[in-house]
Every structure is written in structure tokens, then in C-alpha cells.
Amino acid sequence: MLWRKVETAWGVAALVVDDRQRLAGLVLPMANLSLLTDQMTTRWPQAQRSDCDLLPQLAGQVRAYFAGQAAAFRTDLALDHCTTFQRFVLQACRQIPAGESITYGQLAAIAGSPRAARAVGQVMAANAIPLVVPCHRVVGSDGAMVGFSASDGIAAKQRLLDHEARFFAGR
């Protein structure tokens, strides 16, 4: 596995790719490269930093997203480690439009398992590819901001939703 940094308007993010050039991870922007490197060492110790232009189109899409210019992410995902249910949930989550949110129960129903809201929550908690699989758009049954594993937790989830409401809602 390889990773590269991506400079954004919000800080420095990272893309992690597998040996087939599929996206395996995305780390949301951090304040500086040192913090990002620490995060990468912890989350993906086997990944080597690369200065190669890994997934240049996706890197551009990530930069555009944080600049408020675009919200679509097109790339192949490394989901070999996922169960069929997890793949259904992750693919269903990718269909949630920017600027909108749905509940875990609604996502479970869309993924074909209407009684599996808690299991969907577990899939979202383990999501290593935020933004591309926009788990921040999934909220509690009462609309509450719950569960987000980014470094700033719920505050990061709310910031992403506010950003999308400002720049991408209705597009």
C-alpha cells in the first residue's frame, strides 16, 4: 500500500491506495504534515509514503471539494475485505447526494436490510474512505449528529455537513 498527501483549503489530507491503484483509505485534512504522518503511521502502518502522483484525478476532486467547487468522487474502491452486506451499505452510502443526510435506518433499508440500522452504524464506523463513502451524511433517527471517527468527531461531521449545505445543496 502507498499513500500520498493532498494539500487542501482545510489542511493536508491523504489518499491510501492498494497495489491495484484502488482507493483503500482517505484521511480528512489535518493542520499539518506531521499530524497527518502520525495518523498514517497509526492507521496504516504498512503503507509507504509516496511522492508519486497516486490517483491524480481523485486528488484534484478532494481539493475541489474542500474549496467548495465540486462534490463528486469517482474512483475504484478497495473493498475486497468487506462482506457482501458491507459492500451494499458502502455503495448505498455513496448515492447520498451532497448537502443531504439520511438516517442509519433509511440507509439500512436502501441497502436491502431495513432492520439492520445498528449493523449499518458499525459499517459506517469502520469506513476508511470518508467523503468518497460519505458516512458523515448518515445521522441518528432523530437527526442528531452521532458517531463519526474523524479526529474531531461530531464537530468534523457537522463541519462537513455545513460545508455541503453551503456549497453543494441542490446541485
CSV table of C-alpha atoms in Angstrom, one decimal:
chain,number,residue,atom,x,y,z
A,1,MET,CA,0.0,0.0,0.0
A,2,LEU,CA,1.1,3.5,-0.7
A,3,TRP,CA,-0.2,6.9,0.5
A,4,ARG,CA,0.3,10.5,-0.7
A,5,LYS,CA,-0.6,13.8,0.8
A,6,VAL,CA,-3.1,16.1,-0.7
A,7,GLU,CA,-3.0,19.8,0.1
A,8,THR,CA,-6.5,21.3,0.5
A,9,ALA,CA,-8.0,24.5,1.7
A,10,TRP,CA,-8.7,22.8,5.0
A,11,GLY,CA,-5.2,21.4,5.6
A,12,VAL,CA,-3.3,18.3,4.4
A,13,ALA,CA,-5.3,15.1,3.7
A,14,ALA,CA,-4.1,11.7,2.5
A,15,LEU,CA,-5.1,9.1,-0.1
A,16,VAL,CA,-4.2,5.4,0.5
A,17,VAL,CA,-4.1,3.1,-2.5
A,18,ASP,CA,-3.7,-0.6,-2.8
A,19,ASP,CA,-1.4,-2.5,-5.2
A,20,ARG,CA,-4.1,-2.2,-7.9
A,21,GLN,CA,-4.3,1.6,-7.6
A,22,ARG,CA,-7.7,1.4,-5.9
A,23,LEU,CA,-8.6,3.7,-3.1
A,24,ALA,CA,-8.2,2.0,0.3
A,25,GLY,CA,-8.3,5.0,2.6
A,26,LEU,CA,-8.8,8.7,2.8
A,27,VAL,CA,-7.7,10.7,5.8
A,28,LEU,CA,-9.5,14.0,6.2
A,29,PRO,CA,-7.4,17.2,6.3
A,30,MET,CA,-5.3,17.8,9.3
A,31,ALA,CA,-3.5,21.0,10.3
A,32,ASN,CA,0.0,19.9,9.2
A,33,LEU,CA,2.0,17.1,7.6
A,34,SER,CA,3.4,16.0,11.0
A,35,LEU,CA,-0.1,15.3,12.4
A,36,LEU,CA,-1.0,13.5,9.2
A,37,THR,CA,2.1,11.4,9.2
A,38,ASP,CA,1.4,10.4,12.8
A,39,GLN,CA,-2.2,9.4,11.8
A,40,MET,CA,-0.9,7.4,8.8
A,41,THR,CA,1.6,5.5,10.9
A,42,THR,CA,-1.1,4.6,13.4
A,43,ARG,CA,-3.9,3.7,10.9
A,44,TRP,CA,-1.9,2.2,8.0
A,45,PRO,CA,1.5,1.2,9.4
A,46,GLN,CA,2.1,-1.0,6.3
A,47,ALA,CA,1.5,1.9,3.9
A,48,GLN,CA,4.6,3.6,2.5
A,49,ARG,CA,4.6,7.4,1.7
A,50,SER,CA,4.9,8.1,-2.0
A,51,ASP,CA,5.6,11.3,-3.8
A,52,CYS,CA,4.2,9.7,-7.0
A,53,ASP,CA,1.1,11.1,-8.4
A,54,LEU,CA,-1.3,8.5,-7.0
A,55,LEU,CA,-4.9,8.9,-8.2
A,56,PRO,CA,-4.3,12.4,-9.5
A,57,GLN,CA,-7.9,12.8,-10.7
A,58,LEU,CA,-9.2,11.9,-7.2
A,59,ALA,CA,-6.6,14.2,-5.5
A,60,GLY,CA,-8.0,17.0,-7.7
A,61,GLN,CA,-11.6,16.1,-6.7
A,62,VAL,CA,-10.6,16.2,-3.0
A,63,ARG,CA,-9.0,19.6,-3.4
A,64,ALA,CA,-12.1,20.9,-5.3
A,65,TYR,CA,-14.4,19.6,-2.6
A,66,PHE,CA,-12.7,21.5,0.2
A,67,ALA,CA,-12.6,24.6,-1.9
A,68,GLY,CA,-16.4,24.4,-2.4
A,69,GLN,CA,-16.1,23.7,-6.1
A,70,ALA,CA,-17.3,20.1,-6.6
A,71,ALA,CA,-18.7,17.2,-4.6
A,72,ALA,CA,-18.4,14.1,-6.9
A,73,PHE,CA,-15.8,11.4,-6.3
A,74,ARG,CA,-15.2,8.9,-9.0
A,75,THR,CA,-12.7,6.1,-8.3
A,76,ASP,CA,-12.4,2.4,-7.8
A,77,LEU,CA,-12.5,1.3,-4.2
A,78,ALA,CA,-10.5,-1.5,-2.5
A,79,LEU,CA,-13.4,-3.4,-0.8
A,80,ASP,CA,-12.0,-6.9,-1.0
A,81,HIS,CA,-12.0,-7.2,2.8
A,82,CYS,CA,-15.7,-6.3,3.0
A,83,THR,CA,-18.6,-8.7,3.3
A,84,THR,CA,-21.5,-8.6,0.8
A,85,PHE,CA,-23.6,-6.6,3.3
A,86,GLN,CA,-20.8,-4.1,4.0
A,87,ARG,CA,-20.4,-3.6,0.2
A,88,PHE,CA,-24.1,-3.0,-0.2
A,89,VAL,CA,-24.1,-0.4,2.6
A,90,LEU,CA,-21.0,1.4,1.4
A,91,GLN,CA,-22.3,1.5,-2.2
A,92,ALA,CA,-25.7,2.7,-1.0
A,93,CYS,CA,-24.0,5.4,1.1
A,94,ARG,CA,-22.1,6.7,-2.0
A,95,GLN,CA,-25.5,7.5,-3.5
A,96,ILE,CA,-26.5,10.1,-0.8
A,97,PRO,CA,-26.3,13.5,-2.5
A,98,ALA,CA,-24.0,16.2,-1.1
A,99,GLY,CA,-25.9,18.5,1.1
A,100,GLU,CA,-28.4,15.9,2.2
A,101,SER,CA,-28.5,13.4,5.0
A,102,ILE,CA,-30.4,10.2,5.9
A,103,THR,CA,-30.7,8.1,9.0
A,104,TYR,CA,-28.9,4.8,9.6
A,105,GLY,CA,-32.3,3.1,9.4
A,106,GLN,CA,-33.0,4.7,6.0
A,107,LEU,CA,-29.6,3.6,4.7
A,108,ALA,CA,-30.2,0.1,6.0
A,109,ALA,CA,-33.5,0.0,4.0
A,110,ILE,CA,-31.8,1.3,0.9
A,111,ALA,CA,-29.0,-1.4,1.3
A,112,GLY,CA,-31.8,-4.1,1.4
A,113,SER,CA,-31.7,-4.8,5.2
A,114,PRO,CA,-34.3,-2.5,6.8
A,115,ARG,CA,-33.9,-3.9,10.3
A,116,ALA,CA,-30.1,-3.5,10.3
A,117,ALA,CA,-29.6,0.1,11.4
A,118,ARG,CA,-27.1,-0.9,14.1
A,119,ALA,CA,-25.1,-3.0,11.7
A,120,VAL,CA,-25.1,-0.1,9.3
A,121,GLY,CA,-23.7,2.1,12.1
A,122,GLN,CA,-20.9,-0.4,12.5
A,123,VAL,CA,-20.1,-0.3,8.8
A,124,MET,CA,-20.1,3.5,8.9
A,125,ALA,CA,-17.8,3.5,12.0
A,126,ALA,CA,-15.3,1.3,10.2
A,127,ASN,CA,-15.5,3.3,6.9
A,128,ALA,CA,-11.9,4.1,5.9
A,129,ILE,CA,-12.9,6.2,2.9
A,130,PRO,CA,-14.9,9.2,4.2
A,131,LEU,CA,-16.0,11.7,1.6
A,132,VAL,CA,-15.9,9.1,-1.2
A,133,VAL,CA,-18.2,7.0,1.0
A,134,PRO,CA,-19.8,9.9,2.7
A,135,CYS,CA,-20.6,8.4,6.1
A,136,HIS,CA,-20.9,12.0,7.5
A,137,ARG,CA,-24.2,12.2,5.7
A,138,VAL,CA,-25.7,9.5,7.9
A,139,VAL,CA,-27.4,10.7,11.1
A,140,GLY,CA,-29.3,9.3,14.0
A,141,SER,CA,-33.1,8.5,13.8
A,142,ASP,CA,-33.9,11.9,15.3
A,143,GLY,CA,-31.5,13.8,13.0
A,144,ALA,CA,-28.8,14.0,15.7
A,145,MET,CA,-25.2,14.0,14.9
A,146,VAL,CA,-23.9,10.7,16.1
A,147,GLY,CA,-20.9,8.6,15.5
A,148,PHE,CA,-18.0,9.9,13.5
A,149,SER,CA,-14.5,8.6,13.8
A,150,ALA,CA,-12.6,11.5,12.3
A,151,SER,CA,-10.1,13.2,14.6
A,152,ASP,CA,-12.6,15.9,15.6
A,153,GLY,CA,-15.5,13.5,15.9
A,154,ILE,CA,-19.0,15.0,15.7
A,155,ALA,CA,-17.6,18.5,15.2
A,156,ALA,CA,-15.9,17.3,12.0
A,157,LYS,CA,-19.2,15.7,10.8
A,158,GLN,CA,-21.1,18.9,11.4
A,159,ARG,CA,-18.5,21.0,9.7
A,160,LEU,CA,-18.6,18.7,6.6
A,161,LEU,CA,-22.4,18.9,6.5
A,162,ASP,CA,-22.4,22.6,6.9
A,163,HIS,CA,-19.8,22.9,4.1
A,164,GLU,CA,-22.0,20.8,1.8
A,165,ALA,CA,-25.2,22.8,2.7
A,166,ARG,CA,-23.3,26.0,1.8
A,167,PHE,CA,-21.7,24.9,-1.4
A,168,PHE,CA,-23.4,21.8,-2.8
A,169,ALA,CA,-27.1,21.6,-1.7
A,170,GLY,CA,-29.4,21.3,-4.6
A,171,ARG,CA,-26.7,20.7,-7.2
